[in-house]
CSV table of C-alpha atoms in Angstrom, one decimal:
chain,number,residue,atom,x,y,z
L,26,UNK,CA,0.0,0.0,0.0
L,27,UNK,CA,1.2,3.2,-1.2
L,28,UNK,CA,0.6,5.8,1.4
L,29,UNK,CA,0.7,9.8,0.5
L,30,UNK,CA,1.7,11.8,3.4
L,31,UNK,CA,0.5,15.7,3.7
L,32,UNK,CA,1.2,16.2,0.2
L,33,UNK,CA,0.3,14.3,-2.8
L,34,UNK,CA,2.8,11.9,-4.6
L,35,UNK,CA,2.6,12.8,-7.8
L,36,UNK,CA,3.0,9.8,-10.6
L,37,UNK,CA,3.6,7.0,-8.5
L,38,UNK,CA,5.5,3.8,-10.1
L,39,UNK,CA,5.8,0.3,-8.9
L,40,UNK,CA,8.6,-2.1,-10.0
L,41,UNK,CA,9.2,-5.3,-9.5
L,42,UNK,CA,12.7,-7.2,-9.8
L,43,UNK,CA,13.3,-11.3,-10.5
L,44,UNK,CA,13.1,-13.1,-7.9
L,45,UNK,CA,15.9,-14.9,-7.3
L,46,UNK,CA,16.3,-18.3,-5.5
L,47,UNK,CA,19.2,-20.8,-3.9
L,48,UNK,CA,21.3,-21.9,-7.2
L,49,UNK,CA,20.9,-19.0,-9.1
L,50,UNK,CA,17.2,-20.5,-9.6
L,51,UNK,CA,14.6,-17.6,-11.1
L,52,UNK,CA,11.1,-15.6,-11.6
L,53,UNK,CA,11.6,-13.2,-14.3
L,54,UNK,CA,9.9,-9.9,-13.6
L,55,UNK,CA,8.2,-10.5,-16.8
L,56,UNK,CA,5.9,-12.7,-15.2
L,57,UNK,CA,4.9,-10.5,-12.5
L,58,UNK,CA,2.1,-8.3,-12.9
L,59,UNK,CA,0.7,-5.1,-11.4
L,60,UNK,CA,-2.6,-3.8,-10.4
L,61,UNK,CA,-4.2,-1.1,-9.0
L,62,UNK,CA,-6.5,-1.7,-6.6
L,63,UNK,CA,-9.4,1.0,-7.7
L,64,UNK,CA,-12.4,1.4,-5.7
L,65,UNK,CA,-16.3,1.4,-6.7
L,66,UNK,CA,-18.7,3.7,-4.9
L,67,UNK,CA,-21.8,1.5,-3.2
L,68,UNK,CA,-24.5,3.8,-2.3
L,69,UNK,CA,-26.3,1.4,-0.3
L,70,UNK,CA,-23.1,1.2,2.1
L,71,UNK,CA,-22.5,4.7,1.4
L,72,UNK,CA,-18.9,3.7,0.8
L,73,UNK,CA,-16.3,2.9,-1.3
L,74,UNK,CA,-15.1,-0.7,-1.9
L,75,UNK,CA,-11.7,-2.1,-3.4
L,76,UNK,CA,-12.6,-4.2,-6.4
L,77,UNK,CA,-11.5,-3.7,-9.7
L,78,UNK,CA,-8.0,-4.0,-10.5
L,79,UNK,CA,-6.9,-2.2,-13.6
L,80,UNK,CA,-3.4,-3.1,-15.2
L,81,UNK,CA,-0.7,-0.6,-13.0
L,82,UNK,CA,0.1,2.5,-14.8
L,83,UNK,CA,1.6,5.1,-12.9
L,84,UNK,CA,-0.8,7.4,-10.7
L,85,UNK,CA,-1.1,10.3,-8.6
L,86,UNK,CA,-2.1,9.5,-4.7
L,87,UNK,CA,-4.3,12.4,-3.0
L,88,UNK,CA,-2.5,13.7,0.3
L,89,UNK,CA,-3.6,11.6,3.3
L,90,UNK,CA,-4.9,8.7,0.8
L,91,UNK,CA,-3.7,5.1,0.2
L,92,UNK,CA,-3.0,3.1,-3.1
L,93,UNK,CA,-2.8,-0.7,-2.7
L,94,UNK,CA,-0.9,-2.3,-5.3
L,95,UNK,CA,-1.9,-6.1,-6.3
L,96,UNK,CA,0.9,-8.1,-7.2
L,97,UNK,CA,0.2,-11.5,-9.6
L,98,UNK,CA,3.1,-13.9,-9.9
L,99,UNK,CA,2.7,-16.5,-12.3
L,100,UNK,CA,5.1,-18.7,-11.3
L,101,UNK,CA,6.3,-21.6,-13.5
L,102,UNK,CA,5.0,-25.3,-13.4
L,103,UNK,CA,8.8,-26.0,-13.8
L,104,UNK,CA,10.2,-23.5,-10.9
L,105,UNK,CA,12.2,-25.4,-8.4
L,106,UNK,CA,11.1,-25.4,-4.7
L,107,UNK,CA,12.5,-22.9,-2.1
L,108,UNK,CA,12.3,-19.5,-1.3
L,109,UNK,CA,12.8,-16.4,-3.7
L,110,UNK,CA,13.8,-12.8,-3.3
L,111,UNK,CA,14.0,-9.8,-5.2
L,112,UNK,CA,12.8,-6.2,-4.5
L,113,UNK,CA,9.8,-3.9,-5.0
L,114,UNK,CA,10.7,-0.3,-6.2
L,115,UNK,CA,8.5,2.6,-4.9
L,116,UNK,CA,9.0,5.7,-7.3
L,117,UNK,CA,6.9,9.3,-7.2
L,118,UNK,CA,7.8,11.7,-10.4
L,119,UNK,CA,11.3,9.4,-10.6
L,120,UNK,CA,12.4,9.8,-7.2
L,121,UNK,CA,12.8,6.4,-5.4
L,122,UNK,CA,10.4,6.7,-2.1
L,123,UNK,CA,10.8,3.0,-1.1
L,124,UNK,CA,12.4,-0.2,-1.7
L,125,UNK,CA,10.7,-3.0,-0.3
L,126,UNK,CA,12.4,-7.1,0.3
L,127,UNK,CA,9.8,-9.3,-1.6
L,128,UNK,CA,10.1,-13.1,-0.4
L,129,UNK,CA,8.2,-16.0,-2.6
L,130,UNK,CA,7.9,-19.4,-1.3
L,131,UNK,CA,7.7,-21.8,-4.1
L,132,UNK,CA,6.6,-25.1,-2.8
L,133,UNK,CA,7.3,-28.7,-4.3
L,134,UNK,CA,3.5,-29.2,-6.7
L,135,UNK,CA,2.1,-27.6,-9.0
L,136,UNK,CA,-1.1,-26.8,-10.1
L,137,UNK,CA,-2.9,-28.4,-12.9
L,138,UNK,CA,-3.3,-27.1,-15.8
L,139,UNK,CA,-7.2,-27.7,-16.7
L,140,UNK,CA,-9.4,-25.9,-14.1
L,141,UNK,CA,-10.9,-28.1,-11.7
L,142,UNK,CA,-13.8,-26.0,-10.1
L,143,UNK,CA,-17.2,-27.0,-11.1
L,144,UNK,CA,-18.4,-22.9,-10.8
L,145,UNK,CA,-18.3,-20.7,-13.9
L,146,UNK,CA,-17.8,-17.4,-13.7
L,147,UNK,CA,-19.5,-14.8,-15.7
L,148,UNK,CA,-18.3,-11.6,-18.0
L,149,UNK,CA,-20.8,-8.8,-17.2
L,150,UNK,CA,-20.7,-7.4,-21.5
L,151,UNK,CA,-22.5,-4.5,-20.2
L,152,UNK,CA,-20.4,-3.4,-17.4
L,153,UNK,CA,-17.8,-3.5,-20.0
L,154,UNK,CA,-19.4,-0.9,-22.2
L,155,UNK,CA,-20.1,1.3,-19.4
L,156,UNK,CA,-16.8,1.2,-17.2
L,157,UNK,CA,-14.6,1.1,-20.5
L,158,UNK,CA,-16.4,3.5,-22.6
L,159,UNK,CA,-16.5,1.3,-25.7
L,160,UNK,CA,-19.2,0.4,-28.1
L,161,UNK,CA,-20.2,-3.3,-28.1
L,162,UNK,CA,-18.5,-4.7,-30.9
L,163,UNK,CA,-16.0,-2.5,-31.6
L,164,UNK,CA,-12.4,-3.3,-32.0
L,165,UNK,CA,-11.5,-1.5,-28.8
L,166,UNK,CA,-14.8,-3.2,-26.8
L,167,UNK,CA,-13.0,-6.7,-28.8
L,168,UNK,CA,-9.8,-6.4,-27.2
L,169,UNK,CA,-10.9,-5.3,-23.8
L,170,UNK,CA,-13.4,-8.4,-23.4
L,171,UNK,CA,-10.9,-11.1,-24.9
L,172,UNK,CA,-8.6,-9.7,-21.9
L,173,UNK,CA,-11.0,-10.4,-19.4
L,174,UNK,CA,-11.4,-13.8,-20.8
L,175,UNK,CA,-7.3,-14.3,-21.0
L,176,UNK,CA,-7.9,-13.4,-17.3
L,177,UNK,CA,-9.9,-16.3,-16.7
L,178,UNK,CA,-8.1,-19.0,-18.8
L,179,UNK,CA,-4.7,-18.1,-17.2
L,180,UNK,CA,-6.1,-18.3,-13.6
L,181,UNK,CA,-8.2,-21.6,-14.3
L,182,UNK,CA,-11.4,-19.9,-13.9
L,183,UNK,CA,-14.2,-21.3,-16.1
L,184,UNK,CA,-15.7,-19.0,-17.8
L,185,UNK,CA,-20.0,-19.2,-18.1
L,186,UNK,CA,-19.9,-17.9,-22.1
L,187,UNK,CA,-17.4,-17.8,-25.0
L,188,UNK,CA,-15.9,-14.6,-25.3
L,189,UNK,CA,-16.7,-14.7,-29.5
L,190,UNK,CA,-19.8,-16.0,-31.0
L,191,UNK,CA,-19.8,-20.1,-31.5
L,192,UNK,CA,-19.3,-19.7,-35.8
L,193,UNK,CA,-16.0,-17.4,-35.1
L,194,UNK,CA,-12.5,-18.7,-35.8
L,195,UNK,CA,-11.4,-17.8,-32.3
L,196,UNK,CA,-13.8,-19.4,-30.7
L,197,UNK,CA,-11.8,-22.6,-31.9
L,198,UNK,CA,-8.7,-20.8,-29.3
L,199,UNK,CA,-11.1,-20.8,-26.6
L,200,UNK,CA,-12.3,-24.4,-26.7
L,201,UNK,CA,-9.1,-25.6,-27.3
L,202,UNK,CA,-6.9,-23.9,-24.7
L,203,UNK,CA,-5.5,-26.2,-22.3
L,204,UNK,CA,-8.0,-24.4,-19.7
């Protein structure tokens, strides 16, 4: 959690370095990713609540505020067992605020491949429209809603509906993905 103190930190950047285990053993930071943990107004708590978590770009945090940061390692099937380390970078206009240890404990399974949860999990189209500002079917509206489905597939979530229509040629992607 990024925390402004009485004045605002202006264009706030997160970075993340390998992690690096006993033998020299790695996680590239290329298969870390960042989020920002953005916030959606109910009225009938009369609140804000953290849910959404847009890609991390870099951001300004109000004075006084905090900015949590989601971090998503996607560690290999392949990565040997034991602890890694590597460091999270806390920048504001370019200036280093913080560095941070970062300690991963890889343990000795891995997870398989093909989901196995019976629940499917559904892609609200319309929310898209509205929190994205896109036209259904558009090229931009495209793109956004086959991320949401990568989403899924790569964290063995099932999703309810096909992200193209059942006649498309990517359609064939989706229902033969290993997930």
């Amino acid at each position: 959690v990024v925390r402004a103190g009485d004045e605002p930190l202006r264009e706030v950047d997160v970075q993340v370095s390998d992690l690096v285990g006993e033998g020299g053993a790695r996680i590239g930071r290329d298969r870390i990713e960042l989020f920002r943990v953005a916030y959606v107004f109910l009225p009938a708590h009369d609140r804000e609540y953290p849910d959404p978590l847009p890609p991390w770009t870099p951001w300004d945090v109000p004075a006084s505020q905090n900015q949590p940061v989601w971090l998503d390692i996607h560690v290999p099937a392949d990565a040997a067992p034991g602890t890694y380390r590597g460091t999270v970078t806390v920048r504001s206009a370019g200036a280093v605020l913080q560095e941070l240890p970062l300690e991963l404990t890889v343990w000795r399974f891995a997870l398989p491949q093909a989901p196995r949860s019976r629940s499917a999990f559904g892609v609200y189209t319309q929310g898209i429209e509205a929190q994205h500002h896109v036209t259904a079917g558009s090229p931009e509206y495209e793109a956004i809603l086959a991320r949401y489905f990568e989403m899924l597939v790569a964290h063995r979530a099932t999703p309810r509906d096909l992200a193209t229509g059942l006649e498309s040629e990517a359609t064939a992607r989706y229902l033969s993905d290993r997930g």
